[in-house]
mmCIF file with all atom_site columns, C-alpha atoms and ligand atoms in Angstrom:
data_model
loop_
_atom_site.group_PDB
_atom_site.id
_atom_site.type_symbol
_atom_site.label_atom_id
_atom_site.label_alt_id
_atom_site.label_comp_id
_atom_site.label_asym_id
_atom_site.label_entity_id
_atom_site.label_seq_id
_atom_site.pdbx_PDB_ins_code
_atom_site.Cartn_x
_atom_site.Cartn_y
_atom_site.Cartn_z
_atom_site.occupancy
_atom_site.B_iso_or_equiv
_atom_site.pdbx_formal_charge
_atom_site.auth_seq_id
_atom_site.auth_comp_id
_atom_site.auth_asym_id
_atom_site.auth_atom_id
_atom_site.pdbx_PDB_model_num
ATOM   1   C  CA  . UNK A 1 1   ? 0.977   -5.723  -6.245  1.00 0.00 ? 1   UNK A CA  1
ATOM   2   C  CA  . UNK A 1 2   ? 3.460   -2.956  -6.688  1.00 0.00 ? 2   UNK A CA  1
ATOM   3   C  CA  . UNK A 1 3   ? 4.787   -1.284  -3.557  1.00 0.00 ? 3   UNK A CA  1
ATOM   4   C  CA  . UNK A 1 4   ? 3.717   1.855   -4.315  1.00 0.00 ? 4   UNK A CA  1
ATOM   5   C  CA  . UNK A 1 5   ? 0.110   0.647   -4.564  1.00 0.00 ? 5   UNK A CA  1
ATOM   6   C  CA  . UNK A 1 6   ? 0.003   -0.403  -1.507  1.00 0.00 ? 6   UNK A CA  1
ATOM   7   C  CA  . UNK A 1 7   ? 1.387   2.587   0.210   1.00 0.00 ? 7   UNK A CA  1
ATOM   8   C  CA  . UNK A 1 8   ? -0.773  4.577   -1.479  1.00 0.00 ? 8   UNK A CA  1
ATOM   9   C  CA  . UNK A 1 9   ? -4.112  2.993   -0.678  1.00 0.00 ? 9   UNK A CA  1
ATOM   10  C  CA  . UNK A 1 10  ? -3.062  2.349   2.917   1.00 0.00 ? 10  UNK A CA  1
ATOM   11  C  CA  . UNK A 1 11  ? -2.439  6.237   2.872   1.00 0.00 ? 11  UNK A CA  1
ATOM   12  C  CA  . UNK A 1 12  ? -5.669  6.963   1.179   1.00 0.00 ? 12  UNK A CA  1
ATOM   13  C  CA  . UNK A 1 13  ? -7.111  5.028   4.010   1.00 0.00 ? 13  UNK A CA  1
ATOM   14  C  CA  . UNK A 1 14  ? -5.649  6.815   6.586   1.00 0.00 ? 14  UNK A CA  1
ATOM   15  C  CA  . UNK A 1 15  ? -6.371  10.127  4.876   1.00 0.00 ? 15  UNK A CA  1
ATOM   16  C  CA  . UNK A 1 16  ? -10.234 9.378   4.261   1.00 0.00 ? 16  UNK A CA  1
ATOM   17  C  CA  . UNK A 1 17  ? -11.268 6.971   6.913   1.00 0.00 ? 17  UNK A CA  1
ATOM   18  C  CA  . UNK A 1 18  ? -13.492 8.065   9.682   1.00 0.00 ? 18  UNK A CA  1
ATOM   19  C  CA  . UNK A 1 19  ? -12.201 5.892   12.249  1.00 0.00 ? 19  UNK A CA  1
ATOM   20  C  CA  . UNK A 1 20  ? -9.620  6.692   14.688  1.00 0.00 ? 20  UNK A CA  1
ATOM   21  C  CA  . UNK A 1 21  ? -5.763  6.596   14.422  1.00 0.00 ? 21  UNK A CA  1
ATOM   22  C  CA  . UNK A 1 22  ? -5.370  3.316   15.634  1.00 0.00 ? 22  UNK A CA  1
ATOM   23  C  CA  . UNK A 1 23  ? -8.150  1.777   13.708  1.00 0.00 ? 23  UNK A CA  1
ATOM   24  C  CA  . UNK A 1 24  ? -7.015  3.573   10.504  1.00 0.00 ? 24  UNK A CA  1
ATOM   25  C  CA  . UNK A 1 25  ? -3.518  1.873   10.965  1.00 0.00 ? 25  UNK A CA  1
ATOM   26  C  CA  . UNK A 1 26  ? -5.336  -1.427  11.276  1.00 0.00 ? 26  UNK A CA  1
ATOM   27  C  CA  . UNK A 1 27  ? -6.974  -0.796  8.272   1.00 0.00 ? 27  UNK A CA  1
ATOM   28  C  CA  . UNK A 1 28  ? -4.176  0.070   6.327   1.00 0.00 ? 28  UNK A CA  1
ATOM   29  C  CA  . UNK A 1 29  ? -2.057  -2.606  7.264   1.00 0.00 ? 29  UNK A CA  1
ATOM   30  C  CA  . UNK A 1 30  ? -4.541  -5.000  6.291   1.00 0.00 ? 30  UNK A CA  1
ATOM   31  C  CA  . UNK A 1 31  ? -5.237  -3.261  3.091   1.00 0.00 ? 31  UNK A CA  1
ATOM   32  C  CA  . UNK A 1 32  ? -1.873  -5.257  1.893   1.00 0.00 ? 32  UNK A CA  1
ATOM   33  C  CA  . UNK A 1 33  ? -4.179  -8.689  2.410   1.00 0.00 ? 33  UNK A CA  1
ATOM   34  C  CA  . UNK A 1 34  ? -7.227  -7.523  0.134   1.00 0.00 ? 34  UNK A CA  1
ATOM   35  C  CA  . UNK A 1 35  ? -4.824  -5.894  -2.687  1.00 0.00 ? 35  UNK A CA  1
ATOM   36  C  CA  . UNK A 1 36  ? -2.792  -9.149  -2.765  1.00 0.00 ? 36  UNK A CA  1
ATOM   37  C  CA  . UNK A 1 37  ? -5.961  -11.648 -3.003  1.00 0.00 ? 37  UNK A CA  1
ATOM   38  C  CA  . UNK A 1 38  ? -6.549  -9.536  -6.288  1.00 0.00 ? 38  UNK A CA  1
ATOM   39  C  CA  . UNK A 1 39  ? -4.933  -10.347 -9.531  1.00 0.00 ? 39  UNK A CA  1
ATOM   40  C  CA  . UNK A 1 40  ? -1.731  -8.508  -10.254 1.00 0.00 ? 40  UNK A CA  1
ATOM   41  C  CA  . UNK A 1 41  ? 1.307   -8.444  -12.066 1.00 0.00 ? 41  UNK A CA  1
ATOM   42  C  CA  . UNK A 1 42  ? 4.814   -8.608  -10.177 1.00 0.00 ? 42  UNK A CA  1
ATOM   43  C  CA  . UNK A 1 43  ? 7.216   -5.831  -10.701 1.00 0.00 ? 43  UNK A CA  1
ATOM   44  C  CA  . UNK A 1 44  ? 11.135  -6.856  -9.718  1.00 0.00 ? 44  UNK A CA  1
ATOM   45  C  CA  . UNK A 1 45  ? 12.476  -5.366  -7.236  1.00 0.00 ? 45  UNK A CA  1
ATOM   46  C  CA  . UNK A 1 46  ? 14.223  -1.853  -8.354  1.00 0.00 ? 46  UNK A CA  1
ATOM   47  C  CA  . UNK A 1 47  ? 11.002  -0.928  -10.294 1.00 0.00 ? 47  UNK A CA  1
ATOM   48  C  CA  . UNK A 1 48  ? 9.277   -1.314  -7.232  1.00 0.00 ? 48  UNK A CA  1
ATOM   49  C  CA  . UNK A 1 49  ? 11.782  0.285   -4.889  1.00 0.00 ? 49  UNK A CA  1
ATOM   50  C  CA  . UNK A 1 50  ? 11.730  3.588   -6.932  1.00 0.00 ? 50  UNK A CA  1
ATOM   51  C  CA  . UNK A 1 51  ? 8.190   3.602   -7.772  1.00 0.00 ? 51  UNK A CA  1
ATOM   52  C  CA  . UNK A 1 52  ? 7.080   3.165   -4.209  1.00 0.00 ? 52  UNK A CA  1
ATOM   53  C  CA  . UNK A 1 53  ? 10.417  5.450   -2.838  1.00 0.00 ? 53  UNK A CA  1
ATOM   54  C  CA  . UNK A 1 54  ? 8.315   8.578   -5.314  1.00 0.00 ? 54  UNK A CA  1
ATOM   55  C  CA  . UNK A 1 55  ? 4.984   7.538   -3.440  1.00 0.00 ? 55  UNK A CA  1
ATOM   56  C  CA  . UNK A 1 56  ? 6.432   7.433   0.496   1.00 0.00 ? 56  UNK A CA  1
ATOM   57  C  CA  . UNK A 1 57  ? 8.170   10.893  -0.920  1.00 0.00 ? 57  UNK A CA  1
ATOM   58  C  CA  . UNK A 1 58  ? 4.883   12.023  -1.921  1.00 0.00 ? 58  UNK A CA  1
ATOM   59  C  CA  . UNK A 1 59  ? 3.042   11.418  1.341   1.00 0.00 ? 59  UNK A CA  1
ATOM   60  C  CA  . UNK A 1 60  ? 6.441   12.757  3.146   1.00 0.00 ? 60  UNK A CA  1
ATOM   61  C  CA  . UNK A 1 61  ? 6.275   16.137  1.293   1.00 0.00 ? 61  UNK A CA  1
ATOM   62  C  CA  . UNK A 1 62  ? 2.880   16.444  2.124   1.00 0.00 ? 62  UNK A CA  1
ATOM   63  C  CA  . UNK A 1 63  ? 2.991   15.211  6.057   1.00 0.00 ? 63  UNK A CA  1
ATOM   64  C  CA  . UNK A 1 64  ? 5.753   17.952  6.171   1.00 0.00 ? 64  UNK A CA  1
ATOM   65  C  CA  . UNK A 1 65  ? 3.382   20.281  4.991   1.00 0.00 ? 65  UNK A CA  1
ATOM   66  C  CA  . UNK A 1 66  ? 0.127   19.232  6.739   1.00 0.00 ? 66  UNK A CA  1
ATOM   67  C  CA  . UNK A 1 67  ? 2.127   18.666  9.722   1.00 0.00 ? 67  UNK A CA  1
ATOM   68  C  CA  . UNK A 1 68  ? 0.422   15.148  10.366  1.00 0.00 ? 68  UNK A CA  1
ATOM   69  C  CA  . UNK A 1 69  ? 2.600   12.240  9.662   1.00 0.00 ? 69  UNK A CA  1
ATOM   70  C  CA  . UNK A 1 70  ? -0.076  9.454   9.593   1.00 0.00 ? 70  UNK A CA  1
ATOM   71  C  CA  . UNK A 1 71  ? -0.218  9.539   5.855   1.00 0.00 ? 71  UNK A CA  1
ATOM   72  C  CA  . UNK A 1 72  ? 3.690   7.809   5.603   1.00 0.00 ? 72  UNK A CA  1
ATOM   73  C  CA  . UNK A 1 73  ? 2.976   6.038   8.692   1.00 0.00 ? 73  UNK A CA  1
ATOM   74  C  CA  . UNK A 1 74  ? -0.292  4.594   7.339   1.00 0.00 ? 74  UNK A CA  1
ATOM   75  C  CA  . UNK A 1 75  ? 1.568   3.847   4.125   1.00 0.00 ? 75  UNK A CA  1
ATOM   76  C  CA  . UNK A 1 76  ? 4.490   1.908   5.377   1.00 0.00 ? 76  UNK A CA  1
ATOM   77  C  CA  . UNK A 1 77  ? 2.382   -0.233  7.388   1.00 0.00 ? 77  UNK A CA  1
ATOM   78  C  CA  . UNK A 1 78  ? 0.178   -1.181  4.140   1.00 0.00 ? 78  UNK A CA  1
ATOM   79  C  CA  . UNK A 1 79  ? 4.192   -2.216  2.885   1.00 0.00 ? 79  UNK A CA  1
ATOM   80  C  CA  . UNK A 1 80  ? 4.749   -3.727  5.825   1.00 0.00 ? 80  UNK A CA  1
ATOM   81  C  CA  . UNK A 1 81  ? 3.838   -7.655  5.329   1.00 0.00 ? 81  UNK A CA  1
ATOM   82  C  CA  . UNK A 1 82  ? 6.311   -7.141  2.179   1.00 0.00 ? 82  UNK A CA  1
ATOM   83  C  CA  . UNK A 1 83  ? 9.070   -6.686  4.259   1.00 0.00 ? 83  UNK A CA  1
ATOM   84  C  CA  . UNK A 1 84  ? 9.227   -10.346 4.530   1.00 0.00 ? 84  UNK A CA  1
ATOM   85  C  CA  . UNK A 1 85  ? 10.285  -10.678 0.870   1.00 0.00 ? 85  UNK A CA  1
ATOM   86  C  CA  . UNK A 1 86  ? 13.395  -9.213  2.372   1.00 0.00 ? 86  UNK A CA  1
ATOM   87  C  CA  . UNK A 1 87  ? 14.007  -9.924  5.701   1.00 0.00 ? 87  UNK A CA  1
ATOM   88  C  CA  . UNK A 1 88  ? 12.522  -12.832 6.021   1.00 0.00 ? 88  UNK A CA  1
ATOM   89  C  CA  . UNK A 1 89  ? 10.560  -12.675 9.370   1.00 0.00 ? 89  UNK A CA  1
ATOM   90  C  CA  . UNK A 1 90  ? 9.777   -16.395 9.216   1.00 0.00 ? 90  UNK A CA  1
ATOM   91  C  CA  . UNK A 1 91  ? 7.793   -19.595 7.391   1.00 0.00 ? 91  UNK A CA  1
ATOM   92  C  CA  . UNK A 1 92  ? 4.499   -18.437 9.949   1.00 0.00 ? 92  UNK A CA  1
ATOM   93  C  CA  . UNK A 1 93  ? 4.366   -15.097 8.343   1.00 0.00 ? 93  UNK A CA  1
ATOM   94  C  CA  . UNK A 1 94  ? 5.681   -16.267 4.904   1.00 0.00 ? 94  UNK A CA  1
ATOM   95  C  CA  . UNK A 1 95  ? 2.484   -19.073 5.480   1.00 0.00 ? 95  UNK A CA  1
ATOM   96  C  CA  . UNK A 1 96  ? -0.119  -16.202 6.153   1.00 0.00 ? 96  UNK A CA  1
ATOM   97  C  CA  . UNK A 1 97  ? 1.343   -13.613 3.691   1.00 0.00 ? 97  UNK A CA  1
ATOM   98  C  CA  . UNK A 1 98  ? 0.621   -16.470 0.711   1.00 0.00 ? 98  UNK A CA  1
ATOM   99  C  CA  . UNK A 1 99  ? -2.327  -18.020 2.045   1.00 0.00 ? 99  UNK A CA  1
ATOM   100 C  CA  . UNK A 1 100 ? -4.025  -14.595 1.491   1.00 0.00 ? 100 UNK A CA  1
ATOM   101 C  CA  . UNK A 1 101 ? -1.759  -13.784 -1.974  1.00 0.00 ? 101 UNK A CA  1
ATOM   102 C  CA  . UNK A 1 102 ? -4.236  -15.050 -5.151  1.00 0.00 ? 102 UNK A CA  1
ATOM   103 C  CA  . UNK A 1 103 ? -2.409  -17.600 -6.994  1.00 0.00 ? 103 UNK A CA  1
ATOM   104 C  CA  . UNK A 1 104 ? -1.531  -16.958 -10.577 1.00 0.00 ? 104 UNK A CA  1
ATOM   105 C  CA  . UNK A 1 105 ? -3.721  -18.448 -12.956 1.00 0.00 ? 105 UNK A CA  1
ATOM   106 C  CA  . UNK A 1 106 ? -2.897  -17.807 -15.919 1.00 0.00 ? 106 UNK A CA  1
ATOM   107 C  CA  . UNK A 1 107 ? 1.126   -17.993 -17.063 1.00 0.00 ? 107 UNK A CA  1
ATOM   108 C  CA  . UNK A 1 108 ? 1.156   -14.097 -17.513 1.00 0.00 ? 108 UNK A CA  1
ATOM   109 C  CA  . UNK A 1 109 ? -0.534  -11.381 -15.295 1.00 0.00 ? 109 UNK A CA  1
ATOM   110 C  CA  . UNK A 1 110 ? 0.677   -8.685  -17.290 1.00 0.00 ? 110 UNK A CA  1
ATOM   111 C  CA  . UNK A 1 111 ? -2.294  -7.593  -18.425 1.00 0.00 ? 111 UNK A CA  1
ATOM   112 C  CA  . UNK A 1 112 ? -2.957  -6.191  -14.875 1.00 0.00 ? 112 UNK A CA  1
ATOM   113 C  CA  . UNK A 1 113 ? -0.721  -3.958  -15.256 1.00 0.00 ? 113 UNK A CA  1
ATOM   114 C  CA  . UNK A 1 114 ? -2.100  -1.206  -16.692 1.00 0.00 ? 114 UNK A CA  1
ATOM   115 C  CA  . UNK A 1 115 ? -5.658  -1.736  -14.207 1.00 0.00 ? 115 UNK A CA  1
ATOM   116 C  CA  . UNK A 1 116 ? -2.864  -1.270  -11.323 1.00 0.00 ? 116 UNK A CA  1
ATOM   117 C  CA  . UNK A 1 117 ? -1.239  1.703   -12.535 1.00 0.00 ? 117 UNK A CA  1
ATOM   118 C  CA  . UNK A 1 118 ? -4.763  2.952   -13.380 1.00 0.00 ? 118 UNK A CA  1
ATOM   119 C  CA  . UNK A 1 119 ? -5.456  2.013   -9.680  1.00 0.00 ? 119 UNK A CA  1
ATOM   120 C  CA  . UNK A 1 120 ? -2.318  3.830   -8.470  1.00 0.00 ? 120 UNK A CA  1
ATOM   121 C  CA  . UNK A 1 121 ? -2.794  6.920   -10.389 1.00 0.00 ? 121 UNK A CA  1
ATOM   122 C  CA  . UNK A 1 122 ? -6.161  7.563   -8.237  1.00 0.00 ? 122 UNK A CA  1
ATOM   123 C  CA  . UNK A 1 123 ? -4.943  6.884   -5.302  1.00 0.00 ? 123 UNK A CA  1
ATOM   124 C  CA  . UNK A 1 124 ? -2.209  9.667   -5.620  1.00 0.00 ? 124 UNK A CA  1
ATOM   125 C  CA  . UNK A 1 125 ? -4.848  12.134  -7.019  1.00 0.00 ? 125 UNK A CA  1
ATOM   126 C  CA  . UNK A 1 126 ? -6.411  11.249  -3.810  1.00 0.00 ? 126 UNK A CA  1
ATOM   127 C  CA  . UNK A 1 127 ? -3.795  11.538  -1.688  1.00 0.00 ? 127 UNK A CA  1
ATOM   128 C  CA  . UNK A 1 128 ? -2.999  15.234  -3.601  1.00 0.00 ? 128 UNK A CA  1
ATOM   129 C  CA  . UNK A 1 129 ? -6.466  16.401  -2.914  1.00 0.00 ? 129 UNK A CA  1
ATOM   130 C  CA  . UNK A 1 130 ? -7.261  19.012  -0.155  1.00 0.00 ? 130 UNK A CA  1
ATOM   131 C  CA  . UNK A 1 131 ? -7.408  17.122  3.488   1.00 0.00 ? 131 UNK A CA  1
ATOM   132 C  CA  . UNK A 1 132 ? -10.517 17.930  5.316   1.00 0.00 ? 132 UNK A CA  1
ATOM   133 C  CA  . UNK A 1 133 ? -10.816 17.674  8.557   1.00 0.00 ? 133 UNK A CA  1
ATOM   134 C  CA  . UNK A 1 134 ? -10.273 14.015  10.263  1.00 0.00 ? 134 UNK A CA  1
ATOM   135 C  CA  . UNK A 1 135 ? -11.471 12.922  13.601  1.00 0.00 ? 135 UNK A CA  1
ATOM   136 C  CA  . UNK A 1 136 ? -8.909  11.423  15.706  1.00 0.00 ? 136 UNK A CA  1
HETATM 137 ZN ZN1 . ZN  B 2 .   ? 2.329   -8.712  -0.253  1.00 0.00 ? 201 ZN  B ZN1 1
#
């Protein structure tokens, strides 16, 4: 799953849920679990830098603006376990982040590409909508 798909649901989390903070960052961290038991395609890594630098600079613009800056917090937590790709936090946490990752099978997932940008492209309409009020 691409970064940015994962910042943006955690954020779209965060910005819908009706939980409170605490249990909204839960949830968004462990958003990264459910979107990486689902089939996707791999991006490398500089596709997947800038696409998910223009979604934390989406949710940054609009904390500025809204003047609540759960929405990049919620969204860097839902990046969070991938951190591990590149600072390697250990084999525990390497175990758990692949025992929930699905395992490719079929020799190409690129086909999954297009339902993942699909799936990114509502998630930022989401997180562009008007923010009603949240509780917590
Ligand atoms: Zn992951």
């Amino acid at each position: 799953m691409t970064g940015a798909a994962h910042i943006a649901a955690a954020a779209v989390i965060y910005k819908y849920g009706r939980f409170n903070r605490p249990c909204l960052f839960f949830l968004a961290f462990a958003s990264h679990f459910l979107l990486d038991a689902t089939p996707h395609y791999e991006l490398g890594l500089p596709a997947n830098f800038l696409l998910g630098a223009g979604v934390l600079a989406l949710l940054f613009q609009r904390a500025r603006r809204q003047k609540d800056w759960g929405m990049p917090a919620a969204g860097l937590l839902g990046e969070l376990p991938d951190a591990n790709w590149l600072f390697s936090a250990g084999p525990v946490w390497h175990n758990i982040h692949s025992f929930f990752h699905f395992k490719k099978a079929f020799p190409a997932s690129w086909p999954c590409l297009p339902l993942e940008a699909l799936f990114l492209a509502a998630a930022v309409y989401l997180l562009c909508g008007k923010t009603q009020g949240r509780a917590g």
